[in-house]
Coordinates of C-alpha atoms and ligand atoms in Angstrom, one line a residue:
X151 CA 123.3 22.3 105.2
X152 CA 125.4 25.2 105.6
X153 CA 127.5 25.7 102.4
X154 CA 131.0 25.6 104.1
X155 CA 134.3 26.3 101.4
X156 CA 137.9 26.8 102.3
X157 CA 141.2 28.2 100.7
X158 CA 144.0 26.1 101.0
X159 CA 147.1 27.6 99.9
X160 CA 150.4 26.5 100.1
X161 CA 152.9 29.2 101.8
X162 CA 154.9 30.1 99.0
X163 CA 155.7 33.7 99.1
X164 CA 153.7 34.9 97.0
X165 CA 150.1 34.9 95.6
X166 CA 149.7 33.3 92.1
X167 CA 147.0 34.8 90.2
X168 CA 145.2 31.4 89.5
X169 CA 145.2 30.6 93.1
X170 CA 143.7 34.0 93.9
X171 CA 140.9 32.7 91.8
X172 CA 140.5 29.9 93.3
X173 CA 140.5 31.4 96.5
X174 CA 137.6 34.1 94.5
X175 CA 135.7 31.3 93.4
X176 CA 135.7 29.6 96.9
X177 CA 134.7 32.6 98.6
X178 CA 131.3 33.1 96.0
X179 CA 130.2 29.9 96.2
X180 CA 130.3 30.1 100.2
X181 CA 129.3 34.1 100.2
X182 CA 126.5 33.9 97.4
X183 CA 124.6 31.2 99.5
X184 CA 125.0 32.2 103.2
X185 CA 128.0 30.7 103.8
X186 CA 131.1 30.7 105.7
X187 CA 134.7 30.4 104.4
X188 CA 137.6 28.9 105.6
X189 CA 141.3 29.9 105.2
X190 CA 143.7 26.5 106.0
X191 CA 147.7 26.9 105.4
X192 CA 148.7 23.6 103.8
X193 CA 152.6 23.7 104.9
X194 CA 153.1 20.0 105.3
X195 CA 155.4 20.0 102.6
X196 CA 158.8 21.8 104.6
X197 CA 160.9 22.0 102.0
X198 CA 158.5 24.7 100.2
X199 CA 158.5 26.5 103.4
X200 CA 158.8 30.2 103.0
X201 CA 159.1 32.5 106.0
X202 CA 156.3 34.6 106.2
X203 CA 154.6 33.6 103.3
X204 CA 151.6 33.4 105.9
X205 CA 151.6 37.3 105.9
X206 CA 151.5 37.4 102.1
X207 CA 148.0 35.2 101.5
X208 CA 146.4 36.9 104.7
X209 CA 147.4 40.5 103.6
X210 CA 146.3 39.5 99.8
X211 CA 142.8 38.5 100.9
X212 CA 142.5 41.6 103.1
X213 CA 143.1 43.5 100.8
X214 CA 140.9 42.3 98.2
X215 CA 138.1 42.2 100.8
X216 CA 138.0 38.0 101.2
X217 CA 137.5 38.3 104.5
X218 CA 137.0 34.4 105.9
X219 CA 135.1 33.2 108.5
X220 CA 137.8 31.0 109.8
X221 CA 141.0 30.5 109.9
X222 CA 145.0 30.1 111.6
X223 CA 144.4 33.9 113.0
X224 CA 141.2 34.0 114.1
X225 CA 140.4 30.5 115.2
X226 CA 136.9 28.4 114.9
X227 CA 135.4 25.3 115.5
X228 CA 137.5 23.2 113.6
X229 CA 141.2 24.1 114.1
X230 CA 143.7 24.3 113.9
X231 CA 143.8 25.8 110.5
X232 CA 147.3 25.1 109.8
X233 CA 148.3 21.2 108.6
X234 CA 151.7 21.6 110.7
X235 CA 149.6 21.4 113.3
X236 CA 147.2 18.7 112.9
X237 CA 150.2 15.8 112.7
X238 CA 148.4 14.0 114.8
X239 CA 144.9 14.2 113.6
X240 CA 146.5 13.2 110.3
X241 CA 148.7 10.1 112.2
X242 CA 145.4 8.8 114.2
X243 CA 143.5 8.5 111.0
X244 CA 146.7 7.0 109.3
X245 CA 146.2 4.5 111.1
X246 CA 142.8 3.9 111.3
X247 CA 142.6 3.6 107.8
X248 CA 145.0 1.2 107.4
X249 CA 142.8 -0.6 109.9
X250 CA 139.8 -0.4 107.4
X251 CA 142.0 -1.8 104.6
X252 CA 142.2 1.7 102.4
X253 CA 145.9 1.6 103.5
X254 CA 149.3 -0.6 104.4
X255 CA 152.3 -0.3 106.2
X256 CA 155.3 0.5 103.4
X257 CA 159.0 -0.4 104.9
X258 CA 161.0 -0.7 101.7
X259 CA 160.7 2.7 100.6
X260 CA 160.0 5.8 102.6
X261 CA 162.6 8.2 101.0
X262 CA 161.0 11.7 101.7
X263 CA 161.3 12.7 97.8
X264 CA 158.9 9.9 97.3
X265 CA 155.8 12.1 97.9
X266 CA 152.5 12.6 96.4
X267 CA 153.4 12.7 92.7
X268 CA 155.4 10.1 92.4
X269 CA 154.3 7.5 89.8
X270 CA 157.6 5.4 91.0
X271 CA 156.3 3.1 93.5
X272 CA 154.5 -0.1 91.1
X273 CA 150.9 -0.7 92.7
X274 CA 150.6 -4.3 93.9
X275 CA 153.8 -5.4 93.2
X276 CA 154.3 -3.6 96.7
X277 CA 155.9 -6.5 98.7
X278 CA 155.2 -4.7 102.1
X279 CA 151.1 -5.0 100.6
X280 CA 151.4 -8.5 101.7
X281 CA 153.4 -8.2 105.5
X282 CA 150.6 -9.4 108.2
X283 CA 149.3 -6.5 109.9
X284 CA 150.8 -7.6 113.0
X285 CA 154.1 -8.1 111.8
X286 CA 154.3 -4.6 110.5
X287 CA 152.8 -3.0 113.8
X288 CA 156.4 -5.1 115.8
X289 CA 158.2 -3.8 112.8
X290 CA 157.0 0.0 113.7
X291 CA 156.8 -0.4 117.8
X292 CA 161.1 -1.5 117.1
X293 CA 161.3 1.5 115.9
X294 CA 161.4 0.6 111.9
X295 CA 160.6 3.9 109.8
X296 CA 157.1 3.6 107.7
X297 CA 155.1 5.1 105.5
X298 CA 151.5 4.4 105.4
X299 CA 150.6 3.9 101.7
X300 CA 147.2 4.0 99.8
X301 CA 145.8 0.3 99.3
X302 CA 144.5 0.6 96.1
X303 CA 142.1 -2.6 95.3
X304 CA 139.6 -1.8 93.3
X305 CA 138.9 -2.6 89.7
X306 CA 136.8 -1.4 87.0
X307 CA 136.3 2.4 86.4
X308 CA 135.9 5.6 89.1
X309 CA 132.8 7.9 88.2
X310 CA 132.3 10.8 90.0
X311 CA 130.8 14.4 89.2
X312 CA 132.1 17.7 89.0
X313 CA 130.2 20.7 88.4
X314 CA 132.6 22.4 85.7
X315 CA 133.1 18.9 83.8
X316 CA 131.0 17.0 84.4
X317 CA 130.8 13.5 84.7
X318 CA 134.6 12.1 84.9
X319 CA 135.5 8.0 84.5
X320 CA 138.9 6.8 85.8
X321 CA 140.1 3.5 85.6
X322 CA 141.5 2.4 88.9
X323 CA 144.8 0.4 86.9
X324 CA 145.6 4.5 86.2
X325 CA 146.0 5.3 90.0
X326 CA 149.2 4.7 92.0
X327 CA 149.1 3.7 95.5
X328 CA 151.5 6.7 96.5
X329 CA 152.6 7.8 100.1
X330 CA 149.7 9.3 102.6
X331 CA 151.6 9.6 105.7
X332 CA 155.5 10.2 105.5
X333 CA 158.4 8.9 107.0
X334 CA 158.4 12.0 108.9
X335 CA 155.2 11.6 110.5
X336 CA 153.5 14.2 108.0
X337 CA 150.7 13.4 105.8
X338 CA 151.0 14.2 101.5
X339 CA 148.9 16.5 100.5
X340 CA 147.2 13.4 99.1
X341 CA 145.9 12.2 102.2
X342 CA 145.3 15.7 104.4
X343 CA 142.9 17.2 102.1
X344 CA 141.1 14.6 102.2
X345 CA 140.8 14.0 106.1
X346 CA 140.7 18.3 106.5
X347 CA 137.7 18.5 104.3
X348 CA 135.5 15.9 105.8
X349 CA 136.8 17.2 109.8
X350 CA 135.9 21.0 108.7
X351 CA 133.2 20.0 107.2
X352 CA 133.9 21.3 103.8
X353 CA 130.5 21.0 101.2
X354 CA 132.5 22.3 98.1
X355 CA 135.8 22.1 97.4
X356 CA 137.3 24.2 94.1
X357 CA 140.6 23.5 92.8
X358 CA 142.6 23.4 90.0
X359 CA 142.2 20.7 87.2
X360 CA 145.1 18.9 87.5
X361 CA 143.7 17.6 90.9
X362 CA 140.6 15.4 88.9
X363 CA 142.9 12.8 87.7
X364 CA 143.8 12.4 91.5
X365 CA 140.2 12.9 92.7
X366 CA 139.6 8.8 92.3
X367 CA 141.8 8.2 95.1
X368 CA 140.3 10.6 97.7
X369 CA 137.0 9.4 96.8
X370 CA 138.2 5.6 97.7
X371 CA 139.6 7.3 101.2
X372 CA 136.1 9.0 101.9
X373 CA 134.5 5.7 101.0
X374 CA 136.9 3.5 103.6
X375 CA 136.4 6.0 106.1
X376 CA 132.2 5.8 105.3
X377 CA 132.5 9.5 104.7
X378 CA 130.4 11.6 102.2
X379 CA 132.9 13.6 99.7
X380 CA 132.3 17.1 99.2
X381 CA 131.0 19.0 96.0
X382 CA 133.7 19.2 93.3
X383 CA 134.3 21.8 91.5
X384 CA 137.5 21.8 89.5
X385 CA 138.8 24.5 87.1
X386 CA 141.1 25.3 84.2
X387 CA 144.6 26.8 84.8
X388 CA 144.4 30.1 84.0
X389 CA 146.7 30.3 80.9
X390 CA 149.6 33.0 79.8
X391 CA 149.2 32.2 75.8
X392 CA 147.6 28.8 74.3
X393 CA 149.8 26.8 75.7
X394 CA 151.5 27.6 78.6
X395 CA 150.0 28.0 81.9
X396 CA 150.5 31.2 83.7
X397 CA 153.5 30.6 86.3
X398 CA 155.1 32.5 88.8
X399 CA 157.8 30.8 88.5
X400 CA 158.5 31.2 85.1
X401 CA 158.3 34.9 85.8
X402 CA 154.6 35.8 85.2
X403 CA 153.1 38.1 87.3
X404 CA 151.8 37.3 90.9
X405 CA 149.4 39.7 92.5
X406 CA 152.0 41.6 94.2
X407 CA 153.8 42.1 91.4
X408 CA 150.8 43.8 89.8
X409 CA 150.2 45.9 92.8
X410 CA 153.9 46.9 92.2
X411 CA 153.2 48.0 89.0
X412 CA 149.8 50.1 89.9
X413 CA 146.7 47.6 89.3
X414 CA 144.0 48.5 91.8
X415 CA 143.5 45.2 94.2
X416 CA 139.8 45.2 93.3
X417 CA 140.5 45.6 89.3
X418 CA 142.5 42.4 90.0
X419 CA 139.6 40.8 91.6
X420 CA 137.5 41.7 88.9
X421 CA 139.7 40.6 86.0
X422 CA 139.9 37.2 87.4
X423 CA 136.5 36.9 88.4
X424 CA 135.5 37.1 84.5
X425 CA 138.3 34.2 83.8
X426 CA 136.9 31.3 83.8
X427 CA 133.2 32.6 84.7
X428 CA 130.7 34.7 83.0
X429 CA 128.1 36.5 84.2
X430 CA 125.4 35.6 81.3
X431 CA 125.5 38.8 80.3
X432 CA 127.3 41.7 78.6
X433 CA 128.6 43.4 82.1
X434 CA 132.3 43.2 83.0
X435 CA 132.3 45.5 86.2
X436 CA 131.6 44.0 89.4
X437 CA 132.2 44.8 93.0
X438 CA 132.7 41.5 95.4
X439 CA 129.8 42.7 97.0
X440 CA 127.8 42.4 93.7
X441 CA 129.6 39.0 92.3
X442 CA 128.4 37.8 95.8
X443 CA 125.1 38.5 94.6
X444 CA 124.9 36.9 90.9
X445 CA 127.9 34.2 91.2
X446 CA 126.6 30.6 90.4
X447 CA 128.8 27.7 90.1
X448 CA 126.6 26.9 87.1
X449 CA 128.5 29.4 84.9
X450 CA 132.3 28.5 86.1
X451 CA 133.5 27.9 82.2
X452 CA 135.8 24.5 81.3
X453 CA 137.6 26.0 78.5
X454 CA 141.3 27.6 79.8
X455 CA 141.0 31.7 80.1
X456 CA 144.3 33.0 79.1
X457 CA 145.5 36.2 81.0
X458 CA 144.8 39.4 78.9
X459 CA 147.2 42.0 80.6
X460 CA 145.9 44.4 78.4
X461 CA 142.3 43.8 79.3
X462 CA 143.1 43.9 83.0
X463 CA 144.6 47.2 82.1
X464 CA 141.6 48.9 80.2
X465 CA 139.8 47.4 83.1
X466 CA 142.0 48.9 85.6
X467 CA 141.7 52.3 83.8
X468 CA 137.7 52.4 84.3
X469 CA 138.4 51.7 88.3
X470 CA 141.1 54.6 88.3
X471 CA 138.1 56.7 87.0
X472 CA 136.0 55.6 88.9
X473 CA 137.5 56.5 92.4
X474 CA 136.9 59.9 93.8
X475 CA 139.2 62.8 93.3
X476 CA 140.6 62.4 97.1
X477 CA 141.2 58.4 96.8
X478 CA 143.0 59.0 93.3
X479 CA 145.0 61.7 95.1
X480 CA 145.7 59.5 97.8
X481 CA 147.0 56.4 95.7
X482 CA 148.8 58.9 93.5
X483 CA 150.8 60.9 95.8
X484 CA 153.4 58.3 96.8
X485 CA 154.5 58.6 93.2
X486 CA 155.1 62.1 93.7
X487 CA 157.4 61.7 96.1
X488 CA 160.8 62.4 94.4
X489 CA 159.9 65.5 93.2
X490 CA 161.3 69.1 94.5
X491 CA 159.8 71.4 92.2
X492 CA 157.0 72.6 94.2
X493 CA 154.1 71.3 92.9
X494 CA 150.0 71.3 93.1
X495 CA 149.5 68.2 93.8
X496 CA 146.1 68.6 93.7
X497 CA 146.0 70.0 89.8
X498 CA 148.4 67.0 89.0
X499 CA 145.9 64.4 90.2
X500 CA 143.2 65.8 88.6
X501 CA 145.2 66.0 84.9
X502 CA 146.3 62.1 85.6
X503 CA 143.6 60.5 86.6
X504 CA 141.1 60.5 83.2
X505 CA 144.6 59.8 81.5
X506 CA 146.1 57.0 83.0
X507 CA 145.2 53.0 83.2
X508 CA 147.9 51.9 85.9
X509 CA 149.3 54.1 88.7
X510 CA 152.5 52.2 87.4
X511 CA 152.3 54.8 84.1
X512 CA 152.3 58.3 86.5
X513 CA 156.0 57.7 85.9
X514 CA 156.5 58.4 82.6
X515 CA 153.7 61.0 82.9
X516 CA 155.1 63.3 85.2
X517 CA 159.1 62.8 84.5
X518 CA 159.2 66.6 83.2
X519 CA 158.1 67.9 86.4
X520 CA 161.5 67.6 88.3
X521 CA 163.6 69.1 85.2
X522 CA 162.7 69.9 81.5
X523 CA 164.5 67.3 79.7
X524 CA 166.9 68.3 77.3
X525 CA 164.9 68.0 74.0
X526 CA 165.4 69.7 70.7
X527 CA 164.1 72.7 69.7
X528 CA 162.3 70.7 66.5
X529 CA 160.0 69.6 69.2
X530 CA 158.4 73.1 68.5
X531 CA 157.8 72.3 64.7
X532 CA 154.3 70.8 64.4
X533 CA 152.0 70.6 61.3
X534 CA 148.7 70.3 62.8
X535 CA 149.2 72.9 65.4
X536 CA 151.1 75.0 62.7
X537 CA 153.6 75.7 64.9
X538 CA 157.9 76.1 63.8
X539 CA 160.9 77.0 66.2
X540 CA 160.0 80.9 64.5
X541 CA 156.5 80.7 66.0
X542 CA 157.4 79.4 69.5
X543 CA 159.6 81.9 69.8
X544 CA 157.0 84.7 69.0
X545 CA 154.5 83.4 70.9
X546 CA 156.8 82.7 73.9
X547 CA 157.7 86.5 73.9
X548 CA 154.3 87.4 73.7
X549 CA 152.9 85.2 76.2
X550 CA 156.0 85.8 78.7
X551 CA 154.8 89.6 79.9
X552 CA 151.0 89.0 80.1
X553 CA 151.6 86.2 82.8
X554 CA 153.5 87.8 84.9
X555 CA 150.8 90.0 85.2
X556 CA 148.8 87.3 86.3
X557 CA 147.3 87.9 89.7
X558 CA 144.7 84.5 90.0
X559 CA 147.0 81.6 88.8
X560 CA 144.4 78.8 87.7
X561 CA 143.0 77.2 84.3
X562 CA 140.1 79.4 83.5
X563 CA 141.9 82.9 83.9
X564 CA 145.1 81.4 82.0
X565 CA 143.3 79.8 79.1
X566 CA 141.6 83.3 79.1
X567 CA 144.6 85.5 78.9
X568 CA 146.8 83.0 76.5
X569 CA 143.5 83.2 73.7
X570 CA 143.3 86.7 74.0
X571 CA 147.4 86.7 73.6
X572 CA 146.0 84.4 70.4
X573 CA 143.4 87.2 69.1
X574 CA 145.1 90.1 70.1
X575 CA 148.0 88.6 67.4
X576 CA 146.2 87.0 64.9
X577 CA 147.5 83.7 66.0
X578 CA 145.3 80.5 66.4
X579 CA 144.9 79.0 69.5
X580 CA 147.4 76.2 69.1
X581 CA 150.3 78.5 67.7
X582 CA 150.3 79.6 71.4
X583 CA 149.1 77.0 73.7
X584 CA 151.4 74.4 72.1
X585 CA 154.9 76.2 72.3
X586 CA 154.1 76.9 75.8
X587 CA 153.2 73.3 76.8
X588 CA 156.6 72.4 75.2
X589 CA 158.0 74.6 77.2
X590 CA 156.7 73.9 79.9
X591 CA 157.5 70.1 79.5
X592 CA 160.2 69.7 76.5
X593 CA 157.7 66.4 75.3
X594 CA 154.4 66.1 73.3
X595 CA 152.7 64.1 75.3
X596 CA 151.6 65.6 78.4
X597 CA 149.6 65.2 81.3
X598 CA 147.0 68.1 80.7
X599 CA 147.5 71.2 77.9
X600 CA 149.2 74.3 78.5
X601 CA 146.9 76.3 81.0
X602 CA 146.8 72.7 83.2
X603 CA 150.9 72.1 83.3
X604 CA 151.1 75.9 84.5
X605 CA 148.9 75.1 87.3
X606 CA 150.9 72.1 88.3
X607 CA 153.6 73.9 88.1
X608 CA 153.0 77.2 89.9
X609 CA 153.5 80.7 88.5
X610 CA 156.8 81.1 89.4
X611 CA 158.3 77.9 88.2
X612 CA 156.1 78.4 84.7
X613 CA 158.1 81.9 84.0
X614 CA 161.3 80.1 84.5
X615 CA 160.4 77.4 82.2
X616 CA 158.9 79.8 79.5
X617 CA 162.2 82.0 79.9
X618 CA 164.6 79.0 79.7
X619 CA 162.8 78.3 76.4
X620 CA 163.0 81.5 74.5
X621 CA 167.0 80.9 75.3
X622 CA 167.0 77.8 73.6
X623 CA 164.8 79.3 71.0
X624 CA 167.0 82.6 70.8
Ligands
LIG94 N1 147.6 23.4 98.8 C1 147.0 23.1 97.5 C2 147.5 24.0 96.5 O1 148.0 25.0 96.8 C3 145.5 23.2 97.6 C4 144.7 22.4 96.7 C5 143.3 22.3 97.2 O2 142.6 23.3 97.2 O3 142.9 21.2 97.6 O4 147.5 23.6 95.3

């Protein structure tokens, strides 16, 4: 049988990095066998509606290269793809089930707060659990609002498996016979996964852990309905310290918000990839396209991964490295935008990219190049380079008439002509380039030496600099 897995998100807004993981995970198990994968918007829940929120999940997997098979945009065999609208797939099999006994008419209460989670409603105690079936089918043609609720009747304990844990026992006192089709015609979430899988044919379905304690009561809907359940594979929350889950809405980071803040869309993917799955080896850097060739559910871990933003940002640095000079340049520029000093752009790429780990940090990088800031002329003053104020200021004057005379403005003839200003004086190398790269840049740390910030900056705009400083200096 054709592995078949789908992403089910909710339209929230925005894309939570755990459910991007899920969606990861989905997309491997489908991808590493043959596949195909199918994107399903789960919006049955209106009060979480978000206006285009839709937009968000389908740019998110575009851009991390989850392309799916099927989906609300592209259609397929077994759409529609979005639960809004599939009320009455969801209605017809309502009732059917109630038919088959896995379900009852509810009249007494059908607030719409009353959904999935709710523990309120006391199994068997239920007094609508014992209106005939007739009764309750005059009660609804008059027009009486319902709710179709979960019959639970078993005893005894639940076993199912799960490939990340195992081998799970649930007593069936433990499950509540909560709401499956709402007043409002709508089905919980509760009752549409289960009736979506099985129609779409879903084989595996991944999702997060706090589903399994849940998982009892779909499996008693497949059974009612004589369906076969599909492959679970539940996984840990993805955690922001040992114990809190990480939460968007407690202001952790979505994947937008990382994009904001300059982490490649495919150092994302691989980050989370490697939480919460392992590749058996000592190897951290993987393409889709090669995860989609080693993945196996088998090594999915059941321990909680907590986010490491400073791995993803070591791991982000090796993908800014690894991009050609021209896709650097291209991701880059936009951050060059503000500036007015005319600039080689092309210089300035090339000094950032070995140096930075997020685009998010060519900021702080390249704030000298609209304006020197105002710094103090102690800046000059530095052991190592044994440099003071009294040095810059010689070397400044010194270096200030050779490039002028500078005909080929690039690194090799400038580092040339500032070491022979160094030899020709008796000076060591440092006592020159360092005043001047202060000069140029009034901070210590800089994108590139000397010779590269006079690049970036041009000839003409490097004599200003170097003139403004033997003012200060004067
Ligand atoms: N809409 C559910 C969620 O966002 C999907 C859970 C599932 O994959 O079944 O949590």
């Amino acid at each position: 049988m054709k592995t078949r897995t789908r992403f089910a998100p909710s339209p929230t807004g925005y894309m939570h990095i755990g459910n991007l993981r899920t969606a990861l995970y989905e997309y491997l198990i489908a991808k590493s066998s043959g596949g195909d994968f199918i994107l399903r918007i789960e919006d049955t829940d209106q009060k979480r509606y978000v206006e285009g929120a839709t937009d968000i999940i389908y740019q998110t997997l575009k851009r991390v290269g989850m392309l799916w098979d099927e989906g609300p945009d592209i259609g397929g065999n077994f759409g529609p793809y979005v639960q809004s609208e599939r009320r009455h797939i969801y209605a017809q099999y309502a009732h059917k089930l109630v038919e088959l006994g896995g379900a009852y008419y509810c009249f007494c209460a059908h607030k719409d707060d009353e959904e999935e989670n709710s523990v309120s409603h006391t199994k068997l105690k239920d007094p609508c659990k014992l209106i005939p079936l007739d009764e309750a089918k005059k009660r609804i043609a008059n027009g009486e609002p319902f709710v179709v609720r979960q019959n639970i009747n078993k005893k005894g304990t639940s076993i199912f498996h799960d490939v990340v844990y195992g081998d799970i026992e649930i007593d069936y006192d433990e499950l509540d016979e909560g709401v499956l089709l709402k007043s409002d015609g709508l089905p919980t979430y509760n009752f549409a996964n289960v009736v979506d899988d099985h129609l779409m044919q879903i084989t595996h379905v991944v999702r997060g852990n706090e589903y399994i304690s849940s998982t009892p009561k779909y499996n008693l809907i497949y059974e009612a309905f004589g369906w076969q359940p599909p492959i679970y594979v539940h996984v840990p929350p993805v955690m922001k310290d040992a114990q809190h889950k990480l939460s968007k809405r407690n202001g952790d980071a979505s994947f937008q918000d990382l994009v904001a803040k300059g982490y490649l869309p495919e150092a994302i993917l691989n980050y989370i990839a490697l939480l919460g799955w392992n590749p058996g080896d000592e190897r951290e850097i993987f393409s889709l396209k090669e995860l989609e060739e080693i993945f196996s559910s088998e090594r999915l871990n059941k321990s909680p991964a907590i986010f490491d933003i400073n791995k993803l940002t070591w791991m982000n640095g090796c993908y800014i490295r690894n991009l050609s000079a021209q896709e650097f340049a291209t991701l880059a520029e936009p951050y060059y935008q503000h500036i007015t000093t005319p600039i080689d752009t092309v210089a300035l790429s090339a000094a950032l990219q070995p140096r930075i780990e997020t685009l998010g940090q060519i900021a702080e990088q390249i704030d000298f190049l609209q304006a020197v800031p105002d710094y103090d002329v102690s800046l000059y003053e530095n052991k190592k380079m044994k440099t003071t104020p009294e040095v810059a200021q010689k070397a400044l004057t010194l270096v200030l008439p050779v490039l002028e005379n500078v005909a080929e403005w690039n690194n090799e003839n400038l580092f040339e002509v500032l070491k022979k200003v160094a030899v020709d004086h008796e000076m060591k190398n440092g006592q020159i380039l360092y005043p001047v790269r202060i000069a140029l840049s009034g901070k210590e740390t800089t994108p590139g030496g000397a010779t590269e910030l006079a690049v970036i900056l041009g000839k003409e705009e490097t004599l200003k600099r170097i003139r403004a400083a033997l003012q200060k200096l004067a």
